[in-house]
Coordinates of C-alpha atoms in Angstrom, one line a residue:
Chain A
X1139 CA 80.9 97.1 96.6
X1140 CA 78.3 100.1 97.1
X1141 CA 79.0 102.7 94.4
X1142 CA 77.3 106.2 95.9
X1143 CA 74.7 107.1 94.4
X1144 CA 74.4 111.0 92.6
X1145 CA 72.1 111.8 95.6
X1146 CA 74.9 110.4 98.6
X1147 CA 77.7 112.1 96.2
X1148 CA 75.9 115.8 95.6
X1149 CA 75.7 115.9 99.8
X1150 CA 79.3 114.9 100.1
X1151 CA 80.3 117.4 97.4
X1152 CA 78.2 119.8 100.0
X1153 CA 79.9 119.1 102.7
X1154 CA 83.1 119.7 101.1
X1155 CA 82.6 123.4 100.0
X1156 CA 81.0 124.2 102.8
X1157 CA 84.5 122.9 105.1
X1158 CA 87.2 123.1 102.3
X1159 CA 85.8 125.3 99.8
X1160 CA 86.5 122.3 96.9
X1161 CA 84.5 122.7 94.4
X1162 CA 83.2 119.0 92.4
X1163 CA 85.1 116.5 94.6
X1164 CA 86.6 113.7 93.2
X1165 CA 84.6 114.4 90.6
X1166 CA 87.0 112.5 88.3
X1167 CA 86.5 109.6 90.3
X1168 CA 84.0 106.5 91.1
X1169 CA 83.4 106.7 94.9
X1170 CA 82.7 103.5 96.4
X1171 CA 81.4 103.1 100.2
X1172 CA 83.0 100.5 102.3
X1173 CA 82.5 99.3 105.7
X1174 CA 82.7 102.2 108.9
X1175 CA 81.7 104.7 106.5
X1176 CA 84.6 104.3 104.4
X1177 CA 84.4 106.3 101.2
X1178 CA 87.0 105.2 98.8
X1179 CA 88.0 106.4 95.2
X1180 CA 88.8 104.1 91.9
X1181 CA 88.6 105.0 88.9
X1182 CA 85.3 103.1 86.2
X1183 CA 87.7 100.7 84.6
X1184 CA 89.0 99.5 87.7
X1185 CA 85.4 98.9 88.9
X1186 CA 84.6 97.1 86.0
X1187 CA 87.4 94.8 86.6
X1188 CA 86.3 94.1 90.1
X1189 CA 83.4 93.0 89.3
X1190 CA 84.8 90.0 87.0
X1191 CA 86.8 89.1 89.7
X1192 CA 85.8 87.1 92.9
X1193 CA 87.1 87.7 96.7
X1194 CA 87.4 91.4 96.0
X1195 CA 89.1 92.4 99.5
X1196 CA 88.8 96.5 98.4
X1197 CA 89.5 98.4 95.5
X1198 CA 90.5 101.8 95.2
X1199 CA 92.0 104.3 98.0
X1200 CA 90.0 105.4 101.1
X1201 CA 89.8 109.0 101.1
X1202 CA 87.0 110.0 103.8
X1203 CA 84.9 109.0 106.4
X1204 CA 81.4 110.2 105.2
X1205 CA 79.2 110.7 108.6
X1206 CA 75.8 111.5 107.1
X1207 CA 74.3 112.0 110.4
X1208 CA 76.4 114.3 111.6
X1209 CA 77.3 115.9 108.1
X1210 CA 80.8 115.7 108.6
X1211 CA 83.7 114.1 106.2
X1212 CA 87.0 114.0 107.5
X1213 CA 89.6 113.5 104.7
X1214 CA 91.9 110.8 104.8
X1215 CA 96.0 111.7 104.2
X1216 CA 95.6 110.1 100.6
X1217 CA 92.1 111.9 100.1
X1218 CA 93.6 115.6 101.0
X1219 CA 96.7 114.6 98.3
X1220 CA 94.2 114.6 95.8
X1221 CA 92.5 117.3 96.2
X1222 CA 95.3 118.7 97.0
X1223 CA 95.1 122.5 95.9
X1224 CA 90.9 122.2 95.5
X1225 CA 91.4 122.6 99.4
X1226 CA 90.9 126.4 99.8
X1227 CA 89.4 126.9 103.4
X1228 CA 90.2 125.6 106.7
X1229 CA 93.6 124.5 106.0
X1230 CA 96.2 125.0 108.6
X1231 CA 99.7 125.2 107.2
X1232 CA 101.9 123.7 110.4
X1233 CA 105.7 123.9 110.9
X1234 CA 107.9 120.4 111.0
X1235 CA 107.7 120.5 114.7
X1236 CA 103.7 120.5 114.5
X1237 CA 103.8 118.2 111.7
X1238 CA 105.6 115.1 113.9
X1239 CA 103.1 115.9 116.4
X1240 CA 100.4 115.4 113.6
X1241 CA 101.9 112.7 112.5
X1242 CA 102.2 110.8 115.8
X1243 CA 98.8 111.6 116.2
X1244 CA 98.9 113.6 119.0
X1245 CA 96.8 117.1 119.8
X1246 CA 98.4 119.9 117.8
X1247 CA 97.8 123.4 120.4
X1248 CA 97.5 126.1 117.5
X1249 CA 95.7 129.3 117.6
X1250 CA 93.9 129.5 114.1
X1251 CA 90.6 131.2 113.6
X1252 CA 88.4 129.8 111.5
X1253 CA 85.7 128.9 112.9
X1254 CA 85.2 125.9 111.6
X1255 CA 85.5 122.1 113.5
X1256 CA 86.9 120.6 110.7
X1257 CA 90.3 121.3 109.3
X1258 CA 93.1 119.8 107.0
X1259 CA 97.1 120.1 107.8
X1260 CA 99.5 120.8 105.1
X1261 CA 103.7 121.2 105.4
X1262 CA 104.7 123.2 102.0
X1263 CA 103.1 120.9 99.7
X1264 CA 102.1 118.0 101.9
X1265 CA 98.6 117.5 102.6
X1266 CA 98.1 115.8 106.3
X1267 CA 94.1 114.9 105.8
X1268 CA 91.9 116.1 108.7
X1269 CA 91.7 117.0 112.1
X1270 CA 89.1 117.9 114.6
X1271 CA 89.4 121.2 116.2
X1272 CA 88.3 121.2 119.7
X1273 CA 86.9 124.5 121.9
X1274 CA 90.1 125.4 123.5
X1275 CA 91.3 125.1 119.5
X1276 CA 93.6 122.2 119.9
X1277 CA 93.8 120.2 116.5
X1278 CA 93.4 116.2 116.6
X1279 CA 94.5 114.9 113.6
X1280 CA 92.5 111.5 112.5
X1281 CA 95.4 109.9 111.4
X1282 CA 94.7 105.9 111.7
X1283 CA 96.5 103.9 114.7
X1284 CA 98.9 102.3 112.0
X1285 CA 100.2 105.6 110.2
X1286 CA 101.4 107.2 113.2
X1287 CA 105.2 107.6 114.2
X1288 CA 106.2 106.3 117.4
X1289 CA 106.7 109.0 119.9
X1290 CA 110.7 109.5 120.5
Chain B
X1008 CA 128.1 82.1 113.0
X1009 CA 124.9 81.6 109.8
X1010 CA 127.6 78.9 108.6
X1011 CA 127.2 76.4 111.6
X1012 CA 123.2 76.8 111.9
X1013 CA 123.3 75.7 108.2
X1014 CA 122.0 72.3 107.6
X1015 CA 124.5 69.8 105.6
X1016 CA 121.8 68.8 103.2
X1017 CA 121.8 72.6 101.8
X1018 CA 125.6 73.4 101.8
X1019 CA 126.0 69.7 99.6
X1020 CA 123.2 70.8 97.3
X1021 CA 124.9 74.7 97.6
X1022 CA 128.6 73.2 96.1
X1023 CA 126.5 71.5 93.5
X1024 CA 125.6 75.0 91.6
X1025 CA 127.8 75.7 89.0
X1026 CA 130.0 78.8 90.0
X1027 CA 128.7 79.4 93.0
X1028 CA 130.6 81.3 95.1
X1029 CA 129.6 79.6 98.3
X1030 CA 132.1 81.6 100.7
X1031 CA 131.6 84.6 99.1
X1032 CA 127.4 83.5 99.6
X1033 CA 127.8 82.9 103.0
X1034 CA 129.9 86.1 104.0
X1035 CA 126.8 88.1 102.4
X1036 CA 124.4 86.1 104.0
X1037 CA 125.9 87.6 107.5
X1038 CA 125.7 91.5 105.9
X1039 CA 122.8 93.2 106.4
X1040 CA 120.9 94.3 102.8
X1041 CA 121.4 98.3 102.5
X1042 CA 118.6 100.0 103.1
X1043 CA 117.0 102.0 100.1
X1044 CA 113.9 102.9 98.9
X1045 CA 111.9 104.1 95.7
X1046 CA 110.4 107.8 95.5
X1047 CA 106.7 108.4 95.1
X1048 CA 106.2 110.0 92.3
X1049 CA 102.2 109.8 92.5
X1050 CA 102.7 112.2 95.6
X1051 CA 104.5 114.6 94.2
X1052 CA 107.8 115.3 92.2
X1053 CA 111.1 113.2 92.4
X1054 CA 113.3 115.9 93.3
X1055 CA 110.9 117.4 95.8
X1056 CA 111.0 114.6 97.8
X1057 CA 114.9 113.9 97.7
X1058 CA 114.9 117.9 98.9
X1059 CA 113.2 117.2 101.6
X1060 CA 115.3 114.1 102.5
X1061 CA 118.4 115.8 101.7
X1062 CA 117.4 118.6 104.0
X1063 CA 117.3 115.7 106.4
X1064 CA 120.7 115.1 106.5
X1065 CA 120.3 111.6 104.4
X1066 CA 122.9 110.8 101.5
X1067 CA 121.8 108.5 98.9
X1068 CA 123.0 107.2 95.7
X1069 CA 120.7 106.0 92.1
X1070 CA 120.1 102.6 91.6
X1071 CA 120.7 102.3 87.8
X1072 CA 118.7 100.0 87.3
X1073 CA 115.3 100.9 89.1
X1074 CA 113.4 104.3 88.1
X1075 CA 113.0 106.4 91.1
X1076 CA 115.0 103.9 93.5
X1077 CA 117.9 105.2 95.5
X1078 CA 120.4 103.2 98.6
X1079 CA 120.9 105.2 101.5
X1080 CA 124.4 105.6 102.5
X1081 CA 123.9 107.4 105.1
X1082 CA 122.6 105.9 108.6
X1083 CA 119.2 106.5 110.1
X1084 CA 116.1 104.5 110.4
X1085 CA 114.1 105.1 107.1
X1086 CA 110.7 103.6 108.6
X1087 CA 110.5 106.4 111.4
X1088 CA 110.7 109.2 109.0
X1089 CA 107.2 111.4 108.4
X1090 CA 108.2 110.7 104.3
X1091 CA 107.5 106.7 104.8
X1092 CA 104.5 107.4 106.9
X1093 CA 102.9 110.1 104.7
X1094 CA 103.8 107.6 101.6
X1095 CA 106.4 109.8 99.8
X1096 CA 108.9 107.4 99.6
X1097 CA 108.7 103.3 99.5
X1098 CA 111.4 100.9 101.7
X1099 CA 112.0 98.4 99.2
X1100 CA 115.2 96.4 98.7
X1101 CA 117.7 97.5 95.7
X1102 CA 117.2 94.0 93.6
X1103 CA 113.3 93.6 94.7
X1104 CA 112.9 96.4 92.1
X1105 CA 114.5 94.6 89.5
X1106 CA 111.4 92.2 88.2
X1107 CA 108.5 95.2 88.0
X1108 CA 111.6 97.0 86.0
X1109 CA 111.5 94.1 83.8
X1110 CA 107.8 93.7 83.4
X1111 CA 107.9 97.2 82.6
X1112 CA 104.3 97.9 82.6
X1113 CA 103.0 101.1 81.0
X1114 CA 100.1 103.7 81.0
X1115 CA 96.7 102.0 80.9
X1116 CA 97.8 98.1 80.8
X1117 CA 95.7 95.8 82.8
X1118 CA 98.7 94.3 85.0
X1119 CA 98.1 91.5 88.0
X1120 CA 100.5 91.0 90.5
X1121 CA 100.1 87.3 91.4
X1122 CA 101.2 86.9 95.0
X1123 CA 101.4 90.7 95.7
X1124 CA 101.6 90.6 99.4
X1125 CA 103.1 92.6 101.7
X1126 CA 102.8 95.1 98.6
X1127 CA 106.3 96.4 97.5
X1128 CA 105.9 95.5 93.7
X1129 CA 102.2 96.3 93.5
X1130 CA 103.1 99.8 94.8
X1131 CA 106.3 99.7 92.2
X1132 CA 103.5 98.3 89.7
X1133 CA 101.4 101.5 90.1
X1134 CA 103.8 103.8 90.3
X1135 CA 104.7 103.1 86.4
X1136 CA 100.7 102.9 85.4
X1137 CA 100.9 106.3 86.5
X1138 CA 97.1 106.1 87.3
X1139 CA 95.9 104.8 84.1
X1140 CA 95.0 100.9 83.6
X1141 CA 94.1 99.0 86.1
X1142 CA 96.4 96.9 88.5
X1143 CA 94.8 93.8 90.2
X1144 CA 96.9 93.3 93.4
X1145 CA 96.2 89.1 94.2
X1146 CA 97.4 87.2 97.4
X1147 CA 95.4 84.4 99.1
X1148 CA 96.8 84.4 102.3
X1149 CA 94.4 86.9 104.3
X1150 CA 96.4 87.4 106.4
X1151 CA 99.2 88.8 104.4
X1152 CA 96.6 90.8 102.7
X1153 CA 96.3 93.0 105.8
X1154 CA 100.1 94.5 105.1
X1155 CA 99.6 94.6 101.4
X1156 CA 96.0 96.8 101.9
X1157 CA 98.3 99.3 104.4
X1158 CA 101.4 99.6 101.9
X1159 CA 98.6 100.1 98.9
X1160 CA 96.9 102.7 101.1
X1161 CA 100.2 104.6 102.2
X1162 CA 101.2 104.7 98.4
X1163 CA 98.1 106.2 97.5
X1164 CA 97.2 104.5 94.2
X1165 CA 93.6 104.4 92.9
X1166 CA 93.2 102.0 90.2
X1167 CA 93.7 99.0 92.1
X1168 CA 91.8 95.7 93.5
X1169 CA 92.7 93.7 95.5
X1170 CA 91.8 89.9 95.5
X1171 CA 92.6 87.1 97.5
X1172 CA 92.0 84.4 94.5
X1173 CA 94.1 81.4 94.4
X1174 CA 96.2 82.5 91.4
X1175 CA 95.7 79.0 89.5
X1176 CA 92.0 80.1 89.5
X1177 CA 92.7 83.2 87.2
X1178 CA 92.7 81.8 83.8
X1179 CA 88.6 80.5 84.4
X1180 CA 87.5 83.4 85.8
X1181 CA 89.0 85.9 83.4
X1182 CA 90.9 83.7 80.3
X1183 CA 93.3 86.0 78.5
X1184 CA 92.8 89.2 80.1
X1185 CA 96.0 90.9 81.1
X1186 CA 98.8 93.0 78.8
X1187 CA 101.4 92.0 82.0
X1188 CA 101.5 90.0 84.6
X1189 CA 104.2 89.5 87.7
X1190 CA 104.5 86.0 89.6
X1191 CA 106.8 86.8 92.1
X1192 CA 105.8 83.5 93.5
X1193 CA 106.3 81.9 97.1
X1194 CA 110.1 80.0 97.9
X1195 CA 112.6 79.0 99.9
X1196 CA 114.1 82.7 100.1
X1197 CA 118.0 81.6 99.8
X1198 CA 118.5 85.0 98.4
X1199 CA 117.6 86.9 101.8
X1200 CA 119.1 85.2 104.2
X1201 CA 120.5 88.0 105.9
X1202 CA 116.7 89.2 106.9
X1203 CA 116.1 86.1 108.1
X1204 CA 118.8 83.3 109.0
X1205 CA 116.1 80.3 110.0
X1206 CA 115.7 79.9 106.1
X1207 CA 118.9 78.0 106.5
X1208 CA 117.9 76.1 109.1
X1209 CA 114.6 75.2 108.0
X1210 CA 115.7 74.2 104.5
X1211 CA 114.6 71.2 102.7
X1212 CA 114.8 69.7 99.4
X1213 CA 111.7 68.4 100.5
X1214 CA 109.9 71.8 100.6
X1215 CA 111.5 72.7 97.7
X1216 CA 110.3 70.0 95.4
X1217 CA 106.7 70.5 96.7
X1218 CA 107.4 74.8 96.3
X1219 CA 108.8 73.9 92.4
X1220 CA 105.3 71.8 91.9
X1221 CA 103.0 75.0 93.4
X1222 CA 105.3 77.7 90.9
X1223 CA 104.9 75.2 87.9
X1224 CA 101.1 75.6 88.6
X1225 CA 101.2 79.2 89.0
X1226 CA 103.2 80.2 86.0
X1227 CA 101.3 78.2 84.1
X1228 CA 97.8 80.0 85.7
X1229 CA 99.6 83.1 84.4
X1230 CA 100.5 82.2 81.4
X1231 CA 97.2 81.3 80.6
X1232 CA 95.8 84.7 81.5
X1233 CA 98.1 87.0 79.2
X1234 CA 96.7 88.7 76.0
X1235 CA 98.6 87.2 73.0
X1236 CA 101.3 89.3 72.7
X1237 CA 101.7 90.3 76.9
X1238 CA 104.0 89.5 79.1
X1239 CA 104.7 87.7 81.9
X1240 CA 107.9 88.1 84.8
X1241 CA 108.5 85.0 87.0
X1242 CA 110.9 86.2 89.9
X1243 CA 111.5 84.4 93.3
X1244 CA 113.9 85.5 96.0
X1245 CA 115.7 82.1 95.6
X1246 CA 119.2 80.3 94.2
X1247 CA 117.7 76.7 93.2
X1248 CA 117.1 75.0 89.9
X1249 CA 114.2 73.6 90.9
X1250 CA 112.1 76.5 91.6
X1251 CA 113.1 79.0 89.4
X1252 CA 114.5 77.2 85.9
X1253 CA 113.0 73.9 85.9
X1254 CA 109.9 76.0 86.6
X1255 CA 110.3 78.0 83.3
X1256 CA 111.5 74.9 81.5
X1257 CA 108.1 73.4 82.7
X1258 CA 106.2 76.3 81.3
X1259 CA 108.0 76.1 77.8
X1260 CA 107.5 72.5 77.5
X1261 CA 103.8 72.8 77.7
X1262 CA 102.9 76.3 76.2
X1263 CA 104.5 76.0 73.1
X1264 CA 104.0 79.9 72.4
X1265 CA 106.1 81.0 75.5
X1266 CA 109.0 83.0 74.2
X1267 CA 111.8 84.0 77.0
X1268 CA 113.0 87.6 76.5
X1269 CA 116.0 88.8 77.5
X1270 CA 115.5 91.6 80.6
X1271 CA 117.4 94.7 80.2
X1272 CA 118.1 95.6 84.0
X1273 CA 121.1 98.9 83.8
X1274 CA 124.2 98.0 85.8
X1275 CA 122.5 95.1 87.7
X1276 CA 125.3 92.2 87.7
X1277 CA 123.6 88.6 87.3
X1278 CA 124.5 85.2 85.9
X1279 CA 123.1 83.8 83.2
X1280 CA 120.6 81.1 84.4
X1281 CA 121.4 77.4 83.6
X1282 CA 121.0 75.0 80.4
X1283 CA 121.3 71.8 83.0
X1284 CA 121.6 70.9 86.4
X1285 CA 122.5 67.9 88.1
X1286 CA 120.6 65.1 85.9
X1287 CA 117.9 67.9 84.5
X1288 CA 118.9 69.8 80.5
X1289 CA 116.6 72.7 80.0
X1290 CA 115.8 74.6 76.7
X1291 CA 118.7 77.1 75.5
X1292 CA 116.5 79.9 75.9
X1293 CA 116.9 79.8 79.1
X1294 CA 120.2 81.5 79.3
X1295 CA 118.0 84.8 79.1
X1296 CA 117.1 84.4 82.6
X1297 CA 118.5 86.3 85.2
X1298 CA 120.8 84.7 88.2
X1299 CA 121.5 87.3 90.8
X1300 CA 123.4 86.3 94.0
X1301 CA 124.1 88.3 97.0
X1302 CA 127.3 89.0 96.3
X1303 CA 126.7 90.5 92.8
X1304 CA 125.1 93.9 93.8
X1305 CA 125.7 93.6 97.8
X1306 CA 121.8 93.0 97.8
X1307 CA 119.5 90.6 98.1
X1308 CA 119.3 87.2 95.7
X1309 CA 117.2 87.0 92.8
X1310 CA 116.0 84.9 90.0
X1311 CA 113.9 86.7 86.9
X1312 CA 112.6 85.1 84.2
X1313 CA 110.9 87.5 81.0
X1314 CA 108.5 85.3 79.2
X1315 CA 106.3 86.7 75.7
X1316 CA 103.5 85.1 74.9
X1317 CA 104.1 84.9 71.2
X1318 CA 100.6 85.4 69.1

């Protein structure tokens, strides 16, 4: 269990407002890196219990993928619901019809403009987490293999 | 049809439990469960949600019993809506939410689910901590682990580990540690028969006997763990003495501060669980426990137990 350091967390926070606009990210959380870049969320209590315990499969809820190298973060579903209305730039409201096509992880064909690569769905009040946007500004939501809906 | 694949060794012990129905058993047995769920209220609010399912053309009904659990009585095929994927809602049987509803843990308790996998009460668990506390979610089977870490995911809760500890190892590495703890323990699943019919092919007293020896272990490991004053659930999905009152028995015959409390569950229909069985005569207080067949809530088949650990 690698708890990020304030060094890892003040780029992460960067990255954030500079694609979303959120100001202090998680800042009411512990962020702890797991394997493939994982970031994940807990809170200090339940890290403290962790570490009295042995076999510790995870703790928390994954809520990015931190790429330092590339200075990206993409949000997972679960890590957009918490930041929830923090998330004031790039996000791309999407009708229920673009929102099964999110969700069954398939390219979204939307003509946004906002420059930006990165991006976060909502329906209403539902945060999606993120998607890619590509040149020809088609969104690919990173939704993982296992969360998707079957296509009909 | 479920009544010919049963083996002859079950339906003799079967007409040994007093007032079992065992036609009425068997005709439930060939029913499928009703599909309902719980609503995520860690997501976002209750009525929010059942908008959006209503707008969905889905009818549903209040379980009395369970906070934020509703049967569908409409048809459609929960698992391929956008609300289970994005974690909104929960697909968790109607009487599956009973034990967490008895544990009823609060606010910023330290709670461990024993044998949490594939995840329903752990989820059920942290909906009620509301994000305060700290919920340790314990199978040792890794490979059941894999379903519980998706479900724990999907439902978004934060204060949670997971572990994959033998539970009997919990009381030396943490001693008395937790304000609640759930053993919804491993067993021979007579009370979901309709998910899965080779249960009643595959019985055995056999198993049983060896299950009864592996819960005795557990509840005890459990026990063990709780603050003075906490308390501990012991639930299985099963009918027989052996693994669910001879169990507690077993626990109040060696931890002489183990109170059984009675659980409050609204509208849920249940038998009181047994005094003596067959040969065995258990403590009076076991007439708090909860017997739930099939047949009493058109749901699944339950056994809950409420223990105290007095201080």
């Amino acid at each position: 269990m690698k708890i990020l350091s304030d060094s890892e967390r003040e780029l992460l926070e960067k990255i954030l407002f500079h694609q979303h606009g959120v100001k202090e990210a998680f800042r009411e959380f512990i962020l702890v890196m797991s394997g493939d870049n994982k970031v994940r969320a807990t809170t200090t209590e339940t890290v403290e219990v962790a570490r009295k315990l042995g076999r510790v499969l995870q703790v928390g809820v994954y809520v990015a993928k931190y790429r330092r190298s590339k200075n990206e973060v993409f949000l997972s579903i679960e890590g957009s619901q918490l930041l929830n209305d923090k998330l004031c730039k790039n996000v791309v409201e999407l009708s229920e019809e673009e929102c099964l096509q999110w969700m069954q992880g398939a390219p979204v064909s939307k003509s946004i403009n906002t420059g930006s690569r990165y991006i976060v769905g909502k329906i209403d009040k539902i945060y999606l987490g993120s998607a890619r946007v590509s040149r020809d500004n088609k969104l690919y939501p990173q939704i993982a293999v296992w969360r998707r809906l079957p296509e009909e | 049809m479920i009544e010919s694949s049963m083996r002859e060794e079950l339906k003799n012990y079967l007409l040994k439990i007093p007032n079992l129905k065992l036609d009425l058993l068997i005709e439930y047995w060939s029913k499928p469960i009703p599909e309902s769920f719980r609503v995520n209220t860690l997501k976002l609010p209750e009525e929010y949600i059942l908008d959006r399912l209503r707008r969905r053309g889905l009818i549903f009904k209040k379980i009395p019993w369970a906070r934020y659990g509703y049967i569908l009585e409409s048809e459609s095929e929960l698992s391929l809506t956008i609300e289970h994927m994005l974690g909104l809602i929960y697909i968790q049987g109607p009487v599956s939410m009973a034990p967490v509803e008895a544990l009823d843990p609060k606010p910023g308790e330290m709670v461990l689910d024993m044998c949490a996998a594939p995840g329903s009460k752990s989820t059920q668990i942290l909906q009620l901590l509301q994000g305060r506390g700290v919920l340790v979610a314990n199978d040792p089977v890794i490979d059941r682990c894999k379903a519980l870490s998706s479900n724990l995911q999907r439902f978004g809760g934060y204060n949670v580990v997971l572990t994959t500890l033998d539970g009997r190892a919990f009381p030396k590495l943490v001693g008395e540690f937790f304000d609640k703890i759930l053993v919804d323990a491993p067993c021979s699943s007579l009370g979901i028969v309709s998910k899965d019919w080779s249960v009643v092919k595959n019985w055995s007293i056999h198993n049983v006997i060896r299950l009864s020896r592996l819960q005795t272990q557990l509840i005890r490991a459990a026990f063990d763990s709780l603050k003075p004053g906490g308390t501990l659930v012991y639930s299985t999905c099963t009918l027989t003495v052996e693994e669910n009152e001879n169990v507690v028995d077993n626990l109040l015959r060696s931890r002489r501060n183990a109170c059984v409390e009675e659980a409050r569950l609204d509208g849920l229909r249940y038998e009181k669980g047994f005094t003596e069985f067959d040969n065995m005569r258990f403590n009076d207080e076991l007439s708090k426990t909860l017997r739930i067949y099939p047949y009493h809530n058109s749901a699944e088949g339950f056994y809950i137990a409420k223990i105290r650990k007095c201080e």
